[in-house]
Amino acid sequence: MDFVRKYPLSLKEIITTPMIFREAVPQFDGLPFPSLPAIRDLAEFSGHNYGSLRTAISRARRSGKLESFRDHNGITRFRLTKLQKSVSNVVVNWQDRPQGFTLAVFSFRKEDEKERRTVREILKYFGFKKLAQNTYINGMFNTEGLEAEIEHRKLHKNLYLFHSLQVDSPGLLDQLRKIFDVEKRALELSEFETDLKEFVNESAHAGDEFARRIFYAGPIHYSKCFVEEPPLPASVLPEGYPLIRLQNYLDNIIRIRGREILTYYLKLNS
């Protein structure tokens, strides 16, 4: 499939996808946590073999990046870590965030490269974009989860967060337009919108095949609409910027055709 080749998913992304659906999609509330068959089905759909998947799961569990437990029937099930839940909450509430910016500035000694890399990874995970050397920017959001993760790793003395409601400074906004090249970004989002709709192709697929495509599209959609999206107010975006349409697209499909998606999930996780 052209979409899968053009937008490949890593095993790390595949492993967490059923868990994110279980935690973040309202229609999944109260359903069983995902088990191995659901993750395997998505991995094989994505072109990964079962052996590689088992190895990736074992490594993630040992490193603390994947939580698992046995239910009352002895079935191993998986759930998001505290960090992953925090990021999921930020994404779910993203459209309702106040206008403004959050700046993250960090400082480390030259020999603390591992710690510096860890902070950069966490900031990227929460949607921050590099603005300048050791300075990252994001939209305004509740940073409690981010701060808890940084403090847990004992890096809170190296990272400083600044919140600003000021979004009407012409100089700053013009600089941000140039840094994030909003015209090019609009073209990239439009291309992705076309590819996504062709991949899902609502009228041509049904049942398990349709549901698999929704599950596969989920993390790609998250990456394009959140991780890669510049933290800019709507006033500086080009006319017809497709972000809002894209943000609502999967939500609308899941609401309209939720029964097929839930049936697929329950079949693999009962």
Coordinates of C-alpha atoms in Angstrom, one line a residue:
M1 CA 0.0 0.0 0.0
D2 CA 1.4 3.4 -1.0
F3 CA 0.3 5.1 2.2
V4 CA 2.1 2.5 4.4
R5 CA 5.3 2.8 2.3
K6 CA 5.1 6.6 2.3
Y7 CA 4.3 7.0 6.0
P8 CA 5.9 4.0 7.8
L9 CA 5.4 3.3 11.5
S10 CA 8.1 2.1 13.8
L11 CA 7.4 -0.8 16.1
K12 CA 7.4 1.6 19.1
E13 CA 4.6 3.5 17.5
I14 CA 2.6 0.4 16.6
I15 CA 2.9 -1.0 20.1
T16 CA 1.4 2.1 21.8
T17 CA -1.3 2.7 19.2
P18 CA -4.0 0.3 20.6
M19 CA -3.3 1.7 24.1
I20 CA -3.7 5.3 22.9
F21 CA -7.0 4.4 21.3
R22 CA -8.1 2.7 24.5
E23 CA -7.2 5.8 26.6
A24 CA -7.9 8.7 24.4
V25 CA -11.0 7.8 22.3
P26 CA -14.2 8.3 24.3
Q27 CA -15.9 5.4 22.6
F28 CA -13.2 3.0 23.9
D29 CA -13.7 4.0 27.6
G30 CA -14.3 0.9 29.7
L31 CA -13.1 -1.6 27.1
P32 CA -10.4 -4.2 28.0
F33 CA -6.9 -2.9 27.7
P34 CA -5.1 -4.2 24.6
S35 CA -3.4 -7.6 24.5
L36 CA -0.7 -9.0 22.3
P37 CA -3.1 -10.2 19.4
A38 CA -4.2 -6.6 18.8
I39 CA -0.7 -5.3 18.6
R40 CA 0.5 -8.2 16.5
D41 CA -2.4 -7.7 14.0
L42 CA -1.4 -4.1 13.5
A43 CA 2.3 -4.9 13.3
E44 CA 1.8 -7.5 10.6
F45 CA -0.5 -5.1 8.7
S46 CA 2.4 -2.6 8.8
G47 CA 4.9 -5.1 7.4
H48 CA 6.7 -6.1 10.7
N49 CA 7.2 -9.7 11.6
Y50 CA 6.2 -11.3 14.9
G51 CA 9.7 -12.0 16.1
S52 CA 10.7 -8.4 15.8
L53 CA 7.6 -7.3 17.6
R54 CA 8.2 -9.7 20.5
T55 CA 11.8 -8.4 20.8
A56 CA 10.6 -4.7 20.7
I57 CA 8.0 -5.4 23.4
S58 CA 10.6 -7.1 25.7
R59 CA 13.0 -4.2 25.4
A60 CA 10.2 -1.7 26.0
R61 CA 9.1 -3.5 29.2
R62 CA 12.6 -3.8 30.5
S63 CA 13.3 -0.1 29.9
G64 CA 10.1 1.0 31.6
K65 CA 8.6 2.5 28.4
L66 CA 5.8 -0.1 28.4
E67 CA 3.5 -1.1 31.2
S68 CA 1.8 -4.5 31.4
F69 CA -0.3 -6.5 33.8
R70 CA -2.2 -9.8 34.0
D71 CA -6.0 -9.6 34.2
H72 CA -8.2 -11.9 36.2
N73 CA -8.1 -14.5 33.4
G74 CA -4.3 -14.5 33.2
I75 CA -4.1 -12.5 30.0
T76 CA -1.2 -10.1 29.6
R77 CA -2.5 -6.6 28.8
F78 CA -0.7 -3.4 28.1
R79 CA -1.4 0.2 29.1
L80 CA 0.2 3.6 28.7
T81 CA 2.9 4.8 31.1
K82 CA 2.4 8.0 33.1
L83 CA 4.4 10.0 30.6
Q84 CA 2.4 8.7 27.7
K85 CA -0.9 9.5 29.4
S86 CA 0.3 13.1 30.0
V87 CA 1.1 13.5 26.3
S88 CA -2.2 11.9 25.4
N89 CA -4.1 14.4 27.5
V90 CA -2.2 17.3 25.9
V91 CA -3.2 16.1 22.4
V92 CA -6.9 15.5 23.4
N93 CA -7.2 19.0 24.8
W94 CA -5.0 20.7 22.1
Q95 CA -7.8 22.5 20.2
D96 CA -9.1 24.0 23.5
R97 CA -5.8 25.5 24.6
P98 CA -5.5 29.2 25.2
Q99 CA -3.7 31.5 22.8
G100 CA -0.1 32.0 23.7
F101 CA 3.2 30.3 23.8
T102 CA 5.3 28.1 26.2
L103 CA 9.0 28.5 26.0
A104 CA 11.4 25.8 27.3
V105 CA 15.0 26.8 27.9
F106 CA 17.5 24.3 29.2
S107 CA 21.1 24.5 30.3
F108 CA 23.7 21.7 30.8
R109 CA 27.4 21.3 31.2
K110 CA 29.2 20.1 28.1
E111 CA 29.7 16.6 29.5
D112 CA 26.0 16.2 30.3
E113 CA 25.1 15.2 26.7
K114 CA 22.9 12.3 27.7
E115 CA 20.8 14.4 30.0
R116 CA 20.5 17.2 27.3
R117 CA 19.3 14.6 24.8
T118 CA 16.7 13.2 27.2
V119 CA 15.3 16.7 27.7
R120 CA 15.1 17.3 23.9
E121 CA 13.3 14.0 23.4
I122 CA 10.8 14.7 26.1
L123 CA 10.1 18.2 24.8
K124 CA 9.6 16.9 21.3
Y125 CA 7.2 14.2 22.7
F126 CA 5.1 17.0 24.1
G127 CA 5.1 18.9 20.8
F128 CA 7.8 21.5 21.3
K129 CA 9.7 22.8 18.3
K130 CA 13.3 24.2 18.3
L131 CA 13.3 28.0 18.2
A132 CA 17.0 28.7 18.9
Q133 CA 20.0 27.0 20.6
N134 CA 18.7 25.2 23.7
T135 CA 15.3 27.0 23.3
Y136 CA 12.1 25.3 22.3
I137 CA 8.6 26.7 21.7
N138 CA 5.1 25.3 22.0
G139 CA 1.6 26.6 22.2
M140 CA 0.1 27.3 25.6
F141 CA -0.9 24.1 27.5
N142 CA -1.0 22.6 31.0
T143 CA 2.6 21.6 31.6
E144 CA 2.0 19.6 34.9
G145 CA 2.7 16.3 33.1
L146 CA 5.8 17.6 31.5
E147 CA 7.1 19.1 34.7
A148 CA 6.4 15.8 36.6
E149 CA 8.4 13.8 34.1
I150 CA 11.3 16.2 34.2
E151 CA 11.3 16.2 38.0
H152 CA 11.1 12.4 38.0
R153 CA 14.3 12.3 36.0
K154 CA 15.9 14.9 38.3
L155 CA 16.4 17.4 35.5
H156 CA 14.1 20.1 36.9
K157 CA 17.1 22.3 37.8
N158 CA 18.2 22.3 34.1
L159 CA 14.9 23.2 32.4
Y160 CA 13.0 26.5 32.7
L161 CA 9.5 27.0 31.3
F162 CA 8.0 30.4 30.5
H163 CA 4.4 31.1 29.6
S164 CA 3.3 34.1 27.6
L165 CA -0.2 35.1 26.4
Q166 CA 1.4 37.7 24.1
V167 CA 0.6 36.6 20.5
D168 CA 0.3 40.0 18.7
S169 CA 3.9 41.0 18.5
P170 CA 4.5 41.5 14.7
G171 CA 8.2 40.9 15.0
L172 CA 7.9 37.6 16.8
L173 CA 5.1 36.3 14.6
D174 CA 7.0 37.2 11.5
Q175 CA 10.0 35.4 12.8
L176 CA 7.9 32.4 13.6
R177 CA 6.4 32.4 10.1
K178 CA 9.9 32.3 8.6
I179 CA 11.3 29.6 11.0
F180 CA 8.4 27.3 10.4
D181 CA 7.8 28.1 6.7
V182 CA 4.1 28.1 7.0
E183 CA 3.5 28.2 3.2
K184 CA 5.5 25.0 2.7
R185 CA 3.8 23.5 5.7
A186 CA 0.3 24.2 4.3
L187 CA 1.3 22.3 1.1
E188 CA 2.6 19.4 3.1
L189 CA -0.6 19.2 5.1
S190 CA -2.7 19.3 2.0
E191 CA -0.7 16.5 0.5
F192 CA -1.2 14.4 3.6
E193 CA -4.9 15.1 3.7
T194 CA -5.2 13.8 0.1
D195 CA -3.2 10.7 1.0
L196 CA -5.0 10.0 4.2
K197 CA -8.5 10.2 2.6
E198 CA -7.3 7.9 -0.2
F199 CA -5.9 5.4 2.3
V200 CA -9.0 5.3 4.4
N201 CA -11.4 5.5 1.4
E202 CA -14.5 5.2 3.6
S203 CA -16.8 3.9 0.9
A204 CA -14.4 1.1 -0.4
H205 CA -13.5 -0.6 2.9
A206 CA -15.5 -2.2 5.7
G207 CA -15.1 -4.4 8.8
D208 CA -11.6 -5.4 9.9
E209 CA -9.8 -3.9 6.9
F210 CA -11.4 -0.5 7.5
A211 CA -10.6 -0.6 11.2
R212 CA -7.0 -1.6 10.7
R213 CA -6.6 1.4 8.4
I214 CA -8.0 3.7 11.0
F215 CA -5.7 2.3 13.7
Y216 CA -2.7 2.6 11.3
A217 CA -3.6 6.2 10.4
G218 CA -3.9 7.3 14.0
P219 CA -0.2 7.7 14.9
I220 CA 0.6 9.2 11.5
H221 CA -2.3 11.7 12.0
Y222 CA -0.9 12.5 15.5
S223 CA 2.6 13.1 14.1
K224 CA 1.4 15.3 11.3
C225 CA -1.1 17.4 13.2
F226 CA 0.6 17.6 16.6
V227 CA 4.3 16.6 16.7
E228 CA 5.2 18.4 13.4
E229 CA 2.7 21.2 13.6
P230 CA 4.3 24.7 14.4
P231 CA 2.9 26.4 17.5
L232 CA 1.4 29.3 15.7
P233 CA -1.9 31.3 16.2
A234 CA -4.5 31.0 13.5
S235 CA -4.0 34.7 12.6
V236 CA -0.6 34.0 11.0
L237 CA -1.7 30.9 9.0
P238 CA -2.5 31.1 5.3
E239 CA -6.1 31.2 4.2
G240 CA -7.5 27.7 3.8
Y241 CA -4.9 26.1 6.1
P242 CA -6.1 22.5 6.3
L243 CA -5.1 21.7 10.0
I244 CA -8.6 22.0 11.5
R245 CA -10.1 19.8 8.9
L246 CA -7.4 17.2 9.4
Q247 CA -7.7 17.4 13.2
N248 CA -11.4 16.6 13.0
Y249 CA -11.2 14.0 10.2
L250 CA -10.5 10.9 12.2
D251 CA -12.7 12.0 15.1
N252 CA -15.7 12.3 12.7
I253 CA -15.0 8.9 11.2
I254 CA -14.7 7.1 14.5
R255 CA -18.0 8.7 15.6
I256 CA -19.8 7.7 12.5
R257 CA -18.4 4.2 12.0
G258 CA -17.4 3.5 15.6
R259 CA -19.2 0.1 15.6
E260 CA -16.9 -1.4 13.1
I261 CA -13.8 -0.1 14.8
L262 CA -15.0 -1.3 18.3
T263 CA -15.9 -4.7 16.9
Y264 CA -12.4 -5.1 15.5
Y265 CA -10.8 -4.1 18.7
L266 CA -13.0 -6.3 20.9
K267 CA -12.4 -9.3 18.6
L268 CA -8.7 -9.1 19.2
N269 CA -8.9 -8.1 22.9
S270 CA -11.6 -10.2 24.5

